[in-house]
mmCIF file of C-alpha atoms in Angstrom:
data_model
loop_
_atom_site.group_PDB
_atom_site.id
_atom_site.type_symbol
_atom_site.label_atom_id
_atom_site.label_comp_id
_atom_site.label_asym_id
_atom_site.label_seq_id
_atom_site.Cartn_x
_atom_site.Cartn_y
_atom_site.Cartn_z
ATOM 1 C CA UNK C 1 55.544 17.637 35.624
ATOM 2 C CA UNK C 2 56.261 18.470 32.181
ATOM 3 C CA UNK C 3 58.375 21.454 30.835
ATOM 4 C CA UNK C 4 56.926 23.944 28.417
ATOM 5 C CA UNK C 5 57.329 23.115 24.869
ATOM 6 C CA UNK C 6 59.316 26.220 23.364
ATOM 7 C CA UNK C 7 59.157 26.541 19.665
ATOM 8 C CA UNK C 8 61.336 28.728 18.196
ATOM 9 C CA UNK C 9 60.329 28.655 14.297
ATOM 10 C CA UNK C 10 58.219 32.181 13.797
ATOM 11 C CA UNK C 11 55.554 30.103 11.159
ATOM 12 C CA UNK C 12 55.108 27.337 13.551
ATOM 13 C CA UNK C 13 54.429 30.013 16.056
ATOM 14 C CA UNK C 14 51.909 31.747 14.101
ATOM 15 C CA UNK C 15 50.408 28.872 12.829
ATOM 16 C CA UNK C 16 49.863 27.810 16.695
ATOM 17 C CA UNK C 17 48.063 31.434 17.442
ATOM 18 C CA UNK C 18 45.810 31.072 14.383
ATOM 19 C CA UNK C 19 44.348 27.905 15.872
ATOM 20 C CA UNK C 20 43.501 29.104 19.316
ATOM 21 C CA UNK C 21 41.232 30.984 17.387
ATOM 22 C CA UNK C 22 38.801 28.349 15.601
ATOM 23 C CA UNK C 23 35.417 28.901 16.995
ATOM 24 C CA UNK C 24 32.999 26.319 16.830
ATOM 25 C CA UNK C 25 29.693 26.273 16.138
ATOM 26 C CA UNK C 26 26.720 23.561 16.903
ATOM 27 C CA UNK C 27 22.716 23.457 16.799
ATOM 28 C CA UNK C 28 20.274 20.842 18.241
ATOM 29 C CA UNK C 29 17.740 19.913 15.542
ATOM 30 C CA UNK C 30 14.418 18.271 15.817
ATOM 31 C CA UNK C 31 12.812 15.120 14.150
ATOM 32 C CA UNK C 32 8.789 14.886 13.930
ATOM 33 C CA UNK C 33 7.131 11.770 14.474
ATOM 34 C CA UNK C 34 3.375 10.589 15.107
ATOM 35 C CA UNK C 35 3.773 7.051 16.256
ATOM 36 C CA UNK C 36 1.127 5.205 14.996
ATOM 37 C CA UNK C 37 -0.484 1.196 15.413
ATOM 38 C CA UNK C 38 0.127 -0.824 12.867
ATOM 39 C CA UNK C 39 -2.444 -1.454 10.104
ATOM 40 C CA UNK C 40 -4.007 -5.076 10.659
ATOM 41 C CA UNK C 41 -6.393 -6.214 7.559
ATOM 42 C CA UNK C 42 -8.785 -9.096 7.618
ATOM 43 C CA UNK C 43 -10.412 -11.010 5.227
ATOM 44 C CA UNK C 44 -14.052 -10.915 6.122
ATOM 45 C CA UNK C 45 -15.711 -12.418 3.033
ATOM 46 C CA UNK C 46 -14.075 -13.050 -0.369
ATOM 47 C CA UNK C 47 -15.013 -12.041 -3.749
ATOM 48 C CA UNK C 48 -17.852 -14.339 -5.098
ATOM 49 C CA UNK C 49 -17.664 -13.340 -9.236
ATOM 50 C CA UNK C 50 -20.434 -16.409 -9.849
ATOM 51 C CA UNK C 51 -21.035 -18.087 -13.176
ATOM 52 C CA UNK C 52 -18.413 -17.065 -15.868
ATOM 53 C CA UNK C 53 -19.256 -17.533 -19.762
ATOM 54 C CA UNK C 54 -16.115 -19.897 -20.821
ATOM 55 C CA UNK C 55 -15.977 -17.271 -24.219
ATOM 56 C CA UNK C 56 -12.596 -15.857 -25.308
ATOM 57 C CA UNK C 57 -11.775 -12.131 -24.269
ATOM 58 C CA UNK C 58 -15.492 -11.923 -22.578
ATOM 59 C CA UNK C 59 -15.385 -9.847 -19.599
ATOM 60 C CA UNK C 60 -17.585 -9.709 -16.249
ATOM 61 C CA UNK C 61 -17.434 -6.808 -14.163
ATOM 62 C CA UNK C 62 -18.652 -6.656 -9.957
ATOM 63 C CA UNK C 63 -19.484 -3.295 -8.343
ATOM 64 C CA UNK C 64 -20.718 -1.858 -5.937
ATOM 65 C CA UNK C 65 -23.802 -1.194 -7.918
ATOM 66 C CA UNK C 66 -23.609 -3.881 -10.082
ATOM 67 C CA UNK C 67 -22.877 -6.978 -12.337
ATOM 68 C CA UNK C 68 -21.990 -6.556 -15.848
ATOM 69 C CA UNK C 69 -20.481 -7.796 -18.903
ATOM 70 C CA UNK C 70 -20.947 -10.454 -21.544
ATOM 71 C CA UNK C 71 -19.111 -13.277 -19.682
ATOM 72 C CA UNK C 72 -21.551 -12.720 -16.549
ATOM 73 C CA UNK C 73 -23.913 -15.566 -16.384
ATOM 74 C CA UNK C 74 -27.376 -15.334 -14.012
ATOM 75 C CA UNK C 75 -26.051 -16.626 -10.767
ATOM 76 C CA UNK C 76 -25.258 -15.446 -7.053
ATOM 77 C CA UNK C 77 -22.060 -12.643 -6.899
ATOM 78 C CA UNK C 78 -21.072 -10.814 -3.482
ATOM 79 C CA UNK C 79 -18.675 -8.451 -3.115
ATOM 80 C CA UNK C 80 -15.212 -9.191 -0.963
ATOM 81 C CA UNK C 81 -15.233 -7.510 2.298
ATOM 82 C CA UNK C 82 -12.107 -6.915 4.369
ATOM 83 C CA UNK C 83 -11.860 -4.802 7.426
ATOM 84 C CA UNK C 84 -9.150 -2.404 8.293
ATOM 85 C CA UNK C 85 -7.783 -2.392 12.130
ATOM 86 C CA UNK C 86 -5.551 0.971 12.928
ATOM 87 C CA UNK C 87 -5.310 4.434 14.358
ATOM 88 C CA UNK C 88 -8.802 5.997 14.245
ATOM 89 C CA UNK C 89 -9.306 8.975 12.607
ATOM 90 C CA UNK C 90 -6.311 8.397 10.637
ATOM 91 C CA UNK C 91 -5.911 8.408 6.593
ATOM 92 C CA UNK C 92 -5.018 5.229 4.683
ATOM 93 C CA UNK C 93 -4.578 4.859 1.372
ATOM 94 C CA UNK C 94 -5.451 1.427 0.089
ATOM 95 C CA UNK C 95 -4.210 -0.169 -3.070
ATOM 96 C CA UNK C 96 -5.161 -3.044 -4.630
ATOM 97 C CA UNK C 97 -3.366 -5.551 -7.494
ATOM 98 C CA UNK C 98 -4.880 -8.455 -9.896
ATOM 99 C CA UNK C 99 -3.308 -11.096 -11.356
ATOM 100 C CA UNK C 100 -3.018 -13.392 -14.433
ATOM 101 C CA UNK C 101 -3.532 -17.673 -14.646
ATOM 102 C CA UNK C 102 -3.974 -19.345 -17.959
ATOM 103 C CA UNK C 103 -7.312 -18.873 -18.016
ATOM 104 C CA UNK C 104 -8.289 -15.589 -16.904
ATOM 105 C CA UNK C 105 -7.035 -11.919 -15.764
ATOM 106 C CA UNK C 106 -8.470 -10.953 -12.912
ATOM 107 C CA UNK C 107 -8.360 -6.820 -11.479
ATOM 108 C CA UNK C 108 -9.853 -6.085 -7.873
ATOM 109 C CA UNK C 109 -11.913 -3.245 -7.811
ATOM 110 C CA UNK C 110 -12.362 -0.455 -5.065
ATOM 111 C CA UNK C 111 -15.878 1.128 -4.162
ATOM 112 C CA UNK C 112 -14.580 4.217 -6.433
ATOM 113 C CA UNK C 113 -14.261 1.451 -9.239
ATOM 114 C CA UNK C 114 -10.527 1.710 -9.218
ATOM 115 C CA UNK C 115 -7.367 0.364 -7.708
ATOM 116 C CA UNK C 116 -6.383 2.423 -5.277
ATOM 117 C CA UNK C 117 -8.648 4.702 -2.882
ATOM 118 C CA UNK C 118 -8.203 6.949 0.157
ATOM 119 C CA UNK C 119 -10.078 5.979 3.539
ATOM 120 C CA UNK C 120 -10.698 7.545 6.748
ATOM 121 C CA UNK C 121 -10.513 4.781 9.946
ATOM 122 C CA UNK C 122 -12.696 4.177 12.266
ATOM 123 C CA UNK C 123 -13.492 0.819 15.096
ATOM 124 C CA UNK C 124 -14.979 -1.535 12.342
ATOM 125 C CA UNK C 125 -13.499 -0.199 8.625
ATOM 126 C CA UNK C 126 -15.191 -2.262 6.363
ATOM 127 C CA UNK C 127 -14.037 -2.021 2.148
ATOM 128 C CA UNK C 128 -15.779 -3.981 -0.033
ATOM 129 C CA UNK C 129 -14.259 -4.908 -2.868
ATOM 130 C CA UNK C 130 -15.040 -5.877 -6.579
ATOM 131 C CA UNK C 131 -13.180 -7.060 -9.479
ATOM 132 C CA UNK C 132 -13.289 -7.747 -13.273
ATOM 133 C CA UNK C 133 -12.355 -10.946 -14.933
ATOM 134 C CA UNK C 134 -11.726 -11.364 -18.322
ATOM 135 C CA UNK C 135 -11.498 -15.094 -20.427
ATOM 136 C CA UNK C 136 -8.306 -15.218 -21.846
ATOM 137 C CA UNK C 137 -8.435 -19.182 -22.749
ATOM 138 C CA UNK C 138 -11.110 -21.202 -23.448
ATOM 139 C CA UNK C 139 -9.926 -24.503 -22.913
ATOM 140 C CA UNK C 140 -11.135 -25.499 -19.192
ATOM 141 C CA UNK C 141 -14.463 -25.296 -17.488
ATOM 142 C CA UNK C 142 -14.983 -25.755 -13.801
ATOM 143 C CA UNK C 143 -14.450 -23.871 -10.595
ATOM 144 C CA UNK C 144 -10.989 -21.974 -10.203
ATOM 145 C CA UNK C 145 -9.698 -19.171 -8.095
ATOM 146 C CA UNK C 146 -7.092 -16.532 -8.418
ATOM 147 C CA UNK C 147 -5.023 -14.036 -5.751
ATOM 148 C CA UNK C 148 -5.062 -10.351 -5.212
ATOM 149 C CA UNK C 149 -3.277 -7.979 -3.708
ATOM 150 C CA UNK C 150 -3.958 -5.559 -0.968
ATOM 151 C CA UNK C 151 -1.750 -2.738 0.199
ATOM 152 C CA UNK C 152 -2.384 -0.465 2.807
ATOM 153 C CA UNK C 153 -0.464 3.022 4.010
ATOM 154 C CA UNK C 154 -0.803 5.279 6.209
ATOM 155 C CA UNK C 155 -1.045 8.710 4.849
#
């Protein structure tokens, strides 16, 4: 057993007093969550732009209502398709980026004819998607390819 500690000092005393008296105060908060599936995207079908005109700064331009532009020569085109696997019901916003070789620019399109557009899932979300390609250089013919990219979010 332990004696009593006596202190005789009068501010050490009141000082001791004044800290039996600290009240403390504490709150349980709460965090909102909606846990969600993960977005899953698959290429279904991929852009078909056709027959290019090899002309400096011509441009041809896929829709979803059409094929334009002066570098667009008479051939087959499709639209990309990709499908969207998620929470039903729930908003996504999907964004899309081009890119650049030495021989072209390339910018995906969106059925609103821009790069990023809002969506509403459901079982089978198809997007199709279009793009415009510009010449920049005139020095190769032939087939090529170039990369997009595709972001999606839920909202």
């Amino acid at each position: 057993m332990t004696a009593p500690i006596i202190v005789s000092n009068p501010f050490i005393q009141l000082l001791a007093s004044m800290l039996s008296f600290i009240v403390l105060a504490s709150v349980i908060g709460q965090a909102q969550f909606n846990l969600v599936l993960p977005v899953s995207i698959t290429q279904i079908r991929e852009i078909e732009l056709g027959d290019i005109y090899n002309a400096k700064n011509n441009t041809c331009t896929l829709t979803i209502n059409s094929r334009t532009g002066n570098a667009c020569a008479i051939s087959d085109s499709a639209l990309g398709e990709i499908q969207l696997l998620g929470n039903e019901e729930q908003s996504v916003l999907v964004k899309v980026s081009g890119s650049n070789s030495s021989l072209v620019e390339f910018t995906p399109l969106l059925p609103n004819g821009t790069q990023q557009q809002l969506f509403s899932l459901s079982t089978n979300a198809a997007i199709y998607i279009g793009g415009e390609i510009t010449v920049i250089s005139d020095e190769n013919v032939g087939k090529g390819n170039i990369s997009y990219t595709i972001e999606v979010n839920y909202q």
